[in-house]
Tab-separated table of C-alpha atoms in Angstrom:
chain	number	residue	atom	x	y	z
A	1	UNK	CA	54.905	131.219	130.815
A	2	UNK	CA	56.950	128.664	131.590
A	3	UNK	CA	54.773	125.974	130.120
A	4	UNK	CA	54.177	127.363	126.564
A	5	UNK	CA	57.694	127.196	126.100
A	6	UNK	CA	57.364	124.059	127.034
A	7	UNK	CA	54.910	123.906	125.244
A	8	UNK	CA	56.606	124.079	121.790
A	9	UNK	CA	59.144	121.597	122.907
A	10	UNK	CA	58.330	118.508	120.463
A	11	UNK	CA	57.740	114.404	121.438
A	12	UNK	CA	60.515	113.670	119.475
A	13	UNK	CA	62.569	115.835	122.312
A	14	UNK	CA	60.457	114.804	125.607
A	15	UNK	CA	61.279	110.884	124.387
A	16	UNK	CA	64.468	111.886	124.313
A	17	UNK	CA	64.740	113.461	128.201
A	18	UNK	CA	62.394	110.495	128.852
A	19	UNK	CA	64.834	107.657	127.557
A	20	UNK	CA	67.707	109.496	129.195
A	21	UNK	CA	65.685	108.242	132.290
A	22	UNK	CA	64.950	104.611	131.262
A	23	UNK	CA	67.307	102.878	133.640
A	24	UNK	CA	65.437	103.390	136.506
A	25	UNK	CA	61.887	101.714	135.795
A	26	UNK	CA	60.098	104.464	139.077
A	27	UNK	CA	61.087	107.133	137.008
A	28	UNK	CA	58.717	106.936	134.578
A	29	UNK	CA	56.529	105.917	136.236
A	30	UNK	CA	56.129	108.510	138.149
A	31	UNK	CA	56.416	110.937	135.254
A	32	UNK	CA	53.269	109.095	133.952
A	33	UNK	CA	51.550	110.925	136.771
A	34	UNK	CA	52.799	114.308	135.433
A	35	UNK	CA	50.295	114.977	132.598
A	36	UNK	CA	47.958	113.528	130.697
A	37	UNK	CA	50.393	113.627	127.778
A	38	UNK	CA	53.468	112.038	129.929
A	39	UNK	CA	51.688	109.391	130.038
A	40	UNK	CA	50.296	108.123	127.612
A	41	UNK	CA	53.793	109.056	125.611
A	42	UNK	CA	55.478	106.672	128.642
A	43	UNK	CA	52.741	103.903	128.082
A	44	UNK	CA	52.907	104.486	124.380
A	45	UNK	CA	56.469	104.934	123.618
A	46	UNK	CA	58.528	104.296	126.671
A	47	UNK	CA	56.832	101.304	128.195
A	48	UNK	CA	56.029	99.832	124.736
A	49	UNK	CA	59.388	100.127	123.645
A	50	UNK	CA	60.677	98.196	126.843
A	51	UNK	CA	59.033	95.428	127.129
A	52	UNK	CA	59.559	94.575	123.105
A	53	UNK	CA	63.481	95.687	123.765
A	54	UNK	CA	63.801	93.152	126.790
A	55	UNK	CA	60.898	90.381	126.904
A	56	UNK	CA	60.610	90.519	122.727
A	57	UNK	CA	59.212	86.617	122.633
A	58	UNK	CA	56.826	87.881	125.946
A	59	UNK	CA	55.407	90.480	123.246
A	60	UNK	CA	55.415	88.893	120.320
A	61	UNK	CA	53.042	85.667	121.695
A	62	UNK	CA	50.423	87.994	123.588
A	63	UNK	CA	50.709	90.410	120.537
A	64	UNK	CA	49.533	87.533	118.158
A	65	UNK	CA	46.277	86.358	120.278
A	66	UNK	CA	45.752	89.640	121.393
A	67	UNK	CA	42.385	91.458	119.524
A	68	UNK	CA	44.110	95.003	120.499
A	69	UNK	CA	47.605	95.975	119.130
A	70	UNK	CA	48.540	96.121	123.148
A	71	UNK	CA	48.697	92.617	125.434
A	72	UNK	CA	45.553	92.381	127.427
A	73	UNK	CA	46.075	94.865	131.120
A	74	UNK	CA	47.817	97.243	128.649
A	75	UNK	CA	51.511	97.968	128.879
A	76	UNK	CA	51.745	99.933	131.546
A	77	UNK	CA	51.013	96.640	133.433
A	78	UNK	CA	53.159	94.014	131.196
A	79	UNK	CA	56.192	96.289	131.627
A	80	UNK	CA	54.767	96.650	135.913
A	81	UNK	CA	54.292	92.260	135.379
A	82	UNK	CA	58.559	92.552	133.914
A	83	UNK	CA	59.979	94.471	136.836
A	84	UNK	CA	58.363	94.492	140.221
A	85	UNK	CA	57.735	91.899	143.125
A	86	UNK	CA	53.882	91.155	143.846
A	87	UNK	CA	54.193	91.511	147.290
A	88	UNK	CA	52.859	89.083	149.994
A	89	UNK	CA	49.739	90.215	149.819
A	90	UNK	CA	48.911	89.544	146.408
A	91	UNK	CA	51.320	86.636	145.949
A	92	UNK	CA	48.281	84.656	148.611
A	93	UNK	CA	50.905	84.758	151.218
A	94	UNK	CA	48.753	86.984	153.744
A	95	UNK	CA	45.056	84.445	153.083
A	96	UNK	CA	45.034	81.775	155.648
A	97	UNK	CA	46.220	78.681	153.693
A	98	UNK	CA	47.682	75.964	156.295
A	99	UNK	CA	44.780	73.092	155.937
A	100	UNK	CA	46.653	70.613	153.897
A	101	UNK	CA	44.162	71.922	151.142
A	102	UNK	CA	41.265	70.030	152.996
A	103	UNK	CA	39.196	72.957	152.207
A	104	UNK	CA	40.321	71.646	148.576
A	105	UNK	CA	39.391	68.217	148.567
A	106	UNK	CA	36.824	68.040	150.426
A	107	UNK	CA	34.186	71.700	150.111
A	108	UNK	CA	34.069	74.443	152.525
A	109	UNK	CA	32.746	74.077	155.979
A	110	UNK	CA	29.962	76.211	155.932
A	111	UNK	CA	29.096	76.651	159.592
A	112	UNK	CA	33.105	78.173	159.743
A	113	UNK	CA	32.167	80.012	156.703
A	114	UNK	CA	29.022	81.684	158.809
A	115	UNK	CA	31.699	82.349	161.113
A	116	UNK	CA	33.982	84.070	159.365
A	117	UNK	CA	31.461	86.815	157.964
A	118	UNK	CA	30.413	87.457	161.284
A	119	UNK	CA	33.534	88.828	163.139
A	120	UNK	CA	34.193	90.419	159.563
A	121	UNK	CA	31.292	92.224	159.646
A	122	UNK	CA	32.780	93.773	163.061
A	123	UNK	CA	36.155	94.444	161.772
A	124	UNK	CA	34.294	95.859	158.710
A	125	UNK	CA	33.752	98.901	160.617
A	126	UNK	CA	36.551	99.576	161.922
A	127	UNK	CA	37.957	99.709	158.096
A	128	UNK	CA	35.540	102.090	158.185
A	129	UNK	CA	37.286	104.872	159.613
A	130	UNK	CA	41.143	104.069	158.148
A	131	UNK	CA	42.109	106.207	154.866
A	132	UNK	CA	42.623	104.816	151.839
A	133	UNK	CA	43.555	101.061	153.073
A	134	UNK	CA	42.460	99.733	149.425
A	135	UNK	CA	44.340	96.731	149.900
A	136	UNK	CA	45.237	96.042	153.839
A	137	UNK	CA	41.508	95.355	154.133
A	138	UNK	CA	40.827	92.610	151.058
A	139	UNK	CA	43.455	90.460	153.072
A	140	UNK	CA	41.305	90.434	155.710
A	141	UNK	CA	38.256	90.472	154.173
A	142	UNK	CA	38.957	87.211	153.828
A	143	UNK	CA	39.397	86.050	157.053
A	144	UNK	CA	38.882	86.450	160.977
A	145	UNK	CA	42.633	85.723	161.238
A	146	UNK	CA	45.285	85.845	159.193
A	147	UNK	CA	48.945	86.557	159.167
A	148	UNK	CA	49.117	89.686	158.513
A	149	UNK	CA	47.341	90.586	161.791
A	150	UNK	CA	50.663	88.234	163.119
A	151	UNK	CA	53.100	90.304	161.297
A	152	UNK	CA	52.335	93.888	162.482
A	153	UNK	CA	52.329	93.021	166.265
A	154	UNK	CA	55.587	91.450	166.138
A	155	UNK	CA	57.367	94.269	164.401
A	156	UNK	CA	55.172	96.196	166.893
A	157	UNK	CA	56.450	94.446	169.940
A	158	UNK	CA	59.871	93.513	168.960
A	159	UNK	CA	61.026	96.833	167.541
A	160	UNK	CA	63.262	98.840	170.179
A	161	UNK	CA	61.779	102.463	169.680
A	162	UNK	CA	63.328	103.548	166.602
A	163	UNK	CA	65.249	107.450	166.603
A	164	UNK	CA	65.571	106.676	162.140
A	165	UNK	CA	64.309	109.062	161.128
A	166	UNK	CA	60.073	110.152	161.247
A	167	UNK	CA	57.841	108.013	158.583
A	168	UNK	CA	55.708	110.689	156.703
A	169	UNK	CA	52.103	110.873	159.102
A	170	UNK	CA	49.956	109.765	155.857
A	171	UNK	CA	52.165	106.832	155.107
A	172	UNK	CA	51.201	105.099	159.015
A	173	UNK	CA	47.430	105.805	158.370
A	174	UNK	CA	47.010	104.012	155.005
A	175	UNK	CA	48.301	100.520	155.834
A	176	UNK	CA	47.543	100.803	159.274
A	177	UNK	CA	44.835	97.609	159.759
A	178	UNK	CA	42.182	99.420	161.816
A	179	UNK	CA	43.905	97.693	165.238
A	180	UNK	CA	45.700	100.470	166.869
A	181	UNK	CA	48.795	102.700	165.423
A	182	UNK	CA	52.212	101.165	167.232
A	183	UNK	CA	55.085	102.869	166.830
A	184	UNK	CA	57.281	100.956	165.065
A	185	UNK	CA	58.095	103.051	162.483
A	186	UNK	CA	61.362	101.521	160.399
A	187	UNK	CA	60.094	98.047	161.199
A	188	UNK	CA	57.113	99.130	160.152
A	189	UNK	CA	58.523	100.611	156.890
A	190	UNK	CA	60.042	97.987	155.794
A	191	UNK	CA	56.768	95.396	156.409
A	192	UNK	CA	54.958	97.649	154.360
A	193	UNK	CA	57.125	97.206	151.579
A	194	UNK	CA	57.292	93.383	151.044
A	195	UNK	CA	53.144	93.537	151.194
A	196	UNK	CA	52.675	95.632	148.237
A	197	UNK	CA	54.083	95.482	145.543
A	198	UNK	CA	57.616	96.646	144.629
A	199	UNK	CA	60.633	96.621	142.494
A	200	UNK	CA	62.153	92.960	142.190
A	201	UNK	CA	65.265	91.955	143.390
A	202	UNK	CA	67.115	89.983	140.489
A	203	UNK	CA	66.986	90.173	136.561
A	204	UNK	CA	63.417	91.085	134.654
A	205	UNK	CA	63.024	88.821	132.565
A	206	UNK	CA	60.123	86.353	131.618
A	207	UNK	CA	60.471	83.058	130.634
A	208	UNK	CA	58.426	79.646	129.458
A	209	UNK	CA	60.339	76.854	131.317
A	210	UNK	CA	59.817	78.869	134.406
A	211	UNK	CA	55.788	78.368	133.824
A	212	UNK	CA	55.569	74.811	132.636
A	213	UNK	CA	57.346	73.843	135.903
A	214	UNK	CA	54.551	74.850	137.569
A	215	UNK	CA	51.488	73.929	135.377
A	216	UNK	CA	50.437	69.907	136.317
A	217	UNK	CA	50.984	67.524	133.697
A	218	UNK	CA	47.806	67.997	132.342
A	219	UNK	CA	48.435	72.192	131.072
A	220	UNK	CA	51.493	71.507	129.124
A	221	UNK	CA	50.845	73.095	126.694
A	222	UNK	CA	48.990	75.827	128.078
A	223	UNK	CA	51.835	78.886	128.146
A	224	UNK	CA	52.971	80.235	131.146
A	225	UNK	CA	55.535	82.757	131.148
A	226	UNK	CA	57.030	82.787	134.780
A	227	UNK	CA	59.999	85.354	135.656
A	228	UNK	CA	63.727	83.792	136.305
A	229	UNK	CA	64.075	81.560	139.271
A	230	UNK	CA	64.912	82.458	142.345
A	231	UNK	CA	62.295	85.823	141.920
A	232	UNK	CA	61.572	88.043	144.903
A	233	UNK	CA	62.773	86.547	148.243
A	234	UNK	CA	61.269	87.563	151.546
A	235	UNK	CA	61.338	85.932	154.848
A	236	UNK	CA	59.247	86.770	157.315
A	237	UNK	CA	59.943	86.505	160.898
A	238	UNK	CA	59.452	83.402	163.037
A	239	UNK	CA	58.403	81.759	159.337
A	240	UNK	CA	60.008	80.539	156.515
A	241	UNK	CA	61.397	81.764	153.499
A	242	UNK	CA	59.200	83.225	150.231
A	243	UNK	CA	60.510	83.362	146.683
A	244	UNK	CA	57.408	85.316	145.101
A	245	UNK	CA	57.264	85.521	141.760
A	246	UNK	CA	54.897	87.095	138.685
A	247	UNK	CA	53.990	85.791	135.192
A	248	UNK	CA	51.643	85.877	132.461
A	249	UNK	CA	49.224	83.559	130.308
A	250	UNK	CA	50.027	83.752	126.735
A	251	UNK	CA	46.460	83.935	125.179
A	252	UNK	CA	44.637	83.160	128.919
A	253	UNK	CA	41.368	83.135	127.216
A	254	UNK	CA	42.070	79.968	125.290
A	255	UNK	CA	43.695	78.138	127.630
A	256	UNK	CA	42.979	74.784	129.031
A	257	UNK	CA	43.296	76.732	132.755
A	258	UNK	CA	40.640	78.545	132.230
A	259	UNK	CA	38.508	76.468	130.527
A	260	UNK	CA	39.374	74.273	133.523
A	261	UNK	CA	38.458	77.313	136.310
A	262	UNK	CA	35.502	78.092	134.178
A	263	UNK	CA	34.235	75.432	132.857
A	264	UNK	CA	34.686	74.021	137.134
A	265	UNK	CA	32.656	77.055	137.710
A	266	UNK	CA	35.356	77.928	140.639
A	267	UNK	CA	34.923	81.267	142.842
A	268	UNK	CA	37.372	83.749	142.681
A	269	UNK	CA	39.244	85.298	145.737
A	270	UNK	CA	39.268	88.066	147.659
A	271	UNK	CA	42.962	89.122	146.488
A	272	UNK	CA	42.980	91.562	143.315
A	273	UNK	CA	46.038	91.446	140.508
A	274	UNK	CA	49.050	93.275	141.268
A	275	UNK	CA	49.286	93.916	137.619
A	276	UNK	CA	45.713	95.343	136.628
A	277	UNK	CA	42.434	96.352	137.543
A	278	UNK	CA	41.317	93.323	138.029
A	279	UNK	CA	39.602	92.906	142.415
A	280	UNK	CA	39.806	89.036	141.778
A	281	UNK	CA	41.453	86.688	140.901
A	282	UNK	CA	41.127	82.708	140.615
A	283	UNK	CA	43.382	80.369	143.107
A	284	UNK	CA	45.169	77.798	140.906
A	285	UNK	CA	46.318	75.512	143.922
A	286	UNK	CA	42.298	74.627	144.770
A	287	UNK	CA	41.707	74.243	141.287
A	288	UNK	CA	44.536	71.670	140.508
A	289	UNK	CA	46.543	73.985	138.386
A	290	UNK	CA	49.731	73.470	139.917
A	291	UNK	CA	51.689	70.359	139.978
A	292	UNK	CA	50.416	67.609	143.305
A	293	UNK	CA	53.715	66.465	143.724
A	294	UNK	CA	55.058	70.255	146.134
A	295	UNK	CA	52.434	68.673	148.619
A	296	UNK	CA	52.342	70.761	152.159
A	297	UNK	CA	54.477	71.412	155.234
A	298	UNK	CA	53.645	69.822	158.270
A	299	UNK	CA	51.775	72.902	159.222
A	300	UNK	CA	49.405	72.448	156.384
A	301	UNK	CA	50.710	75.591	154.459
A	302	UNK	CA	51.207	74.806	150.712
A	303	UNK	CA	54.857	74.906	149.095
A	304	UNK	CA	53.988	76.801	146.370
A	305	UNK	CA	51.037	79.150	145.686
A	306	UNK	CA	49.482	81.218	142.643
A	307	UNK	CA	47.129	83.171	141.942
A	308	UNK	CA	45.529	84.533	138.778
A	309	UNK	CA	43.419	86.879	137.132
A	310	UNK	CA	40.926	87.709	134.328
A	311	UNK	CA	43.933	89.406	132.067
A	312	UNK	CA	46.387	85.847	132.954
A	313	UNK	CA	48.874	88.053	135.447
A	314	UNK	CA	49.832	85.312	137.349
A	315	UNK	CA	50.848	85.999	141.390
A	316	UNK	CA	52.298	83.654	143.788
A	317	UNK	CA	55.257	81.724	146.237
A	318	UNK	CA	57.405	79.272	146.727
A	319	UNK	CA	58.222	78.458	150.241
A	320	UNK	CA	61.559	76.763	152.229
A	321	UNK	CA	62.629	76.352	154.786
A	322	UNK	CA	64.653	78.076	156.470
A	323	UNK	CA	68.271	77.010	157.166
A	324	UNK	CA	68.561	76.485	160.624
A	325	UNK	CA	65.599	74.671	161.152
B	1	UNK	CA	77.725	120.088	108.705
B	2	UNK	CA	76.520	120.224	112.350
B	3	UNK	CA	75.461	124.441	111.384
B	4	UNK	CA	73.638	123.933	107.722
B	5	UNK	CA	70.510	125.683	109.891
B	6	UNK	CA	73.036	128.065	111.776
B	7	UNK	CA	73.114	129.593	108.140
B	8	UNK	CA	70.439	129.849	107.146
B	9	UNK	CA	69.597	131.323	111.201
B	10	UNK	CA	72.047	134.216	110.046
B	11	UNK	CA	69.625	134.533	106.824
B	12	UNK	CA	67.542	135.161	108.334
B	13	UNK	CA	66.762	138.181	110.144
B	14	UNK	CA	63.792	137.710	111.506
B	15	UNK	CA	64.177	134.361	113.707
B	16	UNK	CA	61.881	133.718	116.594
B	17	UNK	CA	63.033	130.779	117.476
B	18	UNK	CA	66.650	131.406	118.474
B	19	UNK	CA	67.395	134.657	120.560
B	20	UNK	CA	70.580	135.948	120.809
B	21	UNK	CA	71.321	135.232	123.965
B	22	UNK	CA	70.440	131.327	123.603
B	23	UNK	CA	72.676	131.537	120.616
B	24	UNK	CA	75.603	133.432	122.018
B	25	UNK	CA	75.628	130.396	124.478
B	26	UNK	CA	75.076	127.475	121.968
B	27	UNK	CA	77.066	128.145	119.367
B	28	UNK	CA	79.934	127.906	120.754
B	29	UNK	CA	79.963	124.452	121.905
B	30	UNK	CA	80.940	122.710	119.137
B	31	UNK	CA	84.566	125.144	119.463
B	32	UNK	CA	84.677	124.828	121.984
B	33	UNK	CA	84.444	120.430	122.227
B	34	UNK	CA	86.701	120.532	119.385
B	35	UNK	CA	89.847	121.738	121.587
B	36	UNK	CA	88.974	120.045	125.061
B	37	UNK	CA	87.430	117.186	122.693
B	38	UNK	CA	90.549	114.973	123.994
B	39	UNK	CA	89.757	116.053	128.115
B	40	UNK	CA	86.241	115.053	128.860
B	41	UNK	CA	86.309	115.738	132.547
B	42	UNK	CA	86.808	119.413	131.293
B	43	UNK	CA	84.259	119.568	128.867
B	44	UNK	CA	81.984	118.059	131.926
B	45	UNK	CA	83.158	120.428	133.808
B	46	UNK	CA	82.862	123.595	131.522
B	47	UNK	CA	79.111	121.758	131.015
B	48	UNK	CA	78.573	121.966	134.208
B	49	UNK	CA	79.713	125.510	135.071
B	50	UNK	CA	77.605	126.606	132.147
B	51	UNK	CA	74.616	125.289	132.904
B	52	UNK	CA	74.911	125.390	137.456
B	53	UNK	CA	72.766	128.702	137.217
B	54	UNK	CA	70.142	128.205	133.848
B	55	UNK	CA	66.899	127.835	135.079
B	56	UNK	CA	64.495	125.310	134.082
B	57	UNK	CA	62.256	127.495	131.776
B	58	UNK	CA	66.200	128.697	130.570
B	59	UNK	CA	66.954	125.024	130.103
B	60	UNK	CA	64.114	124.708	127.795
B	61	UNK	CA	64.943	127.429	125.429
B	62	UNK	CA	68.380	125.895	125.169
B	63	UNK	CA	66.257	122.537	124.133
B	64	UNK	CA	64.144	124.496	121.763
B	65	UNK	CA	67.344	126.395	120.225
B	66	UNK	CA	69.294	123.476	119.958
B	67	UNK	CA	66.409	121.762	118.266
B	68	UNK	CA	65.934	124.279	115.249
B	69	UNK	CA	69.836	124.218	114.797
B	70	UNK	CA	70.108	120.610	114.050
B	71	UNK	CA	72.802	120.336	116.559
B	72	UNK	CA	72.457	116.383	118.405
B	73	UNK	CA	75.558	117.367	120.532
B	74	UNK	CA	73.834	119.839	122.304
B	75	UNK	CA	70.158	118.859	122.355
B	76	UNK	CA	71.037	115.604	123.771
B	77	UNK	CA	73.422	117.522	127.180
B	78	UNK	CA	71.123	119.830	127.052
B	79	UNK	CA	68.047	116.817	127.210
B	80	UNK	CA	70.159	114.874	129.744
B	81	UNK	CA	70.782	117.723	131.537
B	82	UNK	CA	66.942	118.027	132.546
B	83	UNK	CA	66.872	114.049	132.925
B	84	UNK	CA	69.632	114.455	135.721
B	85	UNK	CA	67.633	117.159	137.352
B	86	UNK	CA	64.614	115.182	137.421
B	87	UNK	CA	65.040	111.638	137.914
B	88	UNK	CA	64.212	110.227	141.222
B	89	UNK	CA	62.095	113.425	141.843
B	90	UNK	CA	58.342	113.701	143.448
B	91	UNK	CA	55.218	114.363	141.063
B	92	UNK	CA	54.995	117.111	141.470
B	93	UNK	CA	58.936	118.453	141.603
B	94	UNK	CA	58.377	117.586	137.920
B	95	UNK	CA	55.107	119.013	137.161
B	96	UNK	CA	57.164	122.578	139.054
B	97	UNK	CA	59.960	121.991	136.762
B	98	UNK	CA	58.909	121.926	133.139
B	99	UNK	CA	55.618	124.136	134.621
B	100	UNK	CA	52.765	121.945	134.051
B	101	UNK	CA	49.762	121.349	135.973
B	102	UNK	CA	47.933	118.183	136.329
B	103	UNK	CA	44.748	118.127	133.668
B	104	UNK	CA	43.386	114.542	134.720
B	105	UNK	CA	39.894	113.570	135.226
B	106	UNK	CA	39.135	113.800	139.530
B	107	UNK	CA	39.377	110.282	140.324
B	108	UNK	CA	42.068	109.613	137.139
B	109	UNK	CA	44.825	111.254	138.783
B	110	UNK	CA	44.022	109.206	142.246
B	111	UNK	CA	43.958	105.684	140.253
B	112	UNK	CA	47.227	106.737	139.253
B	113	UNK	CA	48.534	107.104	142.289
B	114	UNK	CA	47.251	103.085	143.641
B	115	UNK	CA	48.570	102.308	139.698
B	116	UNK	CA	52.369	103.722	140.777
B	117	UNK	CA	52.808	103.437	144.602
B	118	UNK	CA	55.496	100.961	143.901
B	119	UNK	CA	56.949	103.368	141.680
B	120	UNK	CA	57.172	106.647	145.290
B	121	UNK	CA	59.595	105.078	147.416
B	122	UNK	CA	62.873	106.498	147.832
B	123	UNK	CA	61.990	109.359	145.801
B	124	UNK	CA	63.965	112.548	146.978
B	125	UNK	CA	62.546	115.120	149.334
B	126	UNK	CA	61.472	118.238	147.171
């Protein structure tokens, strides 16, 4: 029996094999799904080793303030944060946000909120029919119309009828948003990839310097590590470029940002963290934690937005005008 | 010396760790290495030919033999071959390759698939 022969391989031999796969982060993630033993080796040895060698200062900072021997969310989360872009969904780009921050300044409009709840109840019955819309449904719950819907319809109309191979039908159903199935196979794959988290382009590094540029002045003592600029760049047709970034707070529960959010009893958004199991996150922009100088675009969209989870993982996006305007 | 264990192997008649077939593959390797050390390409070809028809379970045995014999270059080579065979392959393929079954709890595997959904793109067909 093969598995009895294989079972004789010691951990260090197995790790010898695994470390030959380290160049592509996807390999380890897939291997971690094979069995409990592989999962344990990948998490506790491979990812820990990789993080310690590629982002040593971040690791030492996180461990110095952690109660356990691993950073908040585990080594898997930290490694994913180092190499994965959160995608348009988790960085909040797909949430309806174009109000010049009025809701933030004046408070929520209860009548508008009530009408949204009514619409969401209708769409919810549809989403129940589609399996596994774990990420797509979280964005549709937060507003009756969202940029996500616009993207979806634009892609379906624009694609001329693809002949470039077929998509796995399971993937199509997974990513549909309950409003019918189109035929834009190739285009949809592109949009879905940038919606969910994926391997980031560019260098996989986190630095404190970037983080200090993001936070408002009163939070200058908080230590926030952000990925190298400009992160992963996404372009939405007809709209702007989005430079997506991700980061992590050192000792988040002791930070001033946390005190501000917690003491201010800020409510969380139904946007789950891209890097750990937290189902809700706080909007740093509406909590006045980001520098006010960034401001808004003419259509009300904030220039920068960021969301933080309870473990201190940050996902966000800078925006920029496309060159041709 | 590379072969401190080999002497022990020959001394030890009743050795289950290394069957004869495997020994005949592994032991000539260092001589071959020395002979064609100057020419890396030829060595590569030799190695590829050697392993072209080797099944995964044979490969596992080769790894065990090289490990037992403390033969680092061969061990490294065999491990690299396994790594090349499983890189960019799906979870099911890797399971079949090692002859493993999933031993996760029922909901756990689904959670993992969600957590690592980002890694399932661009996987080779099985």
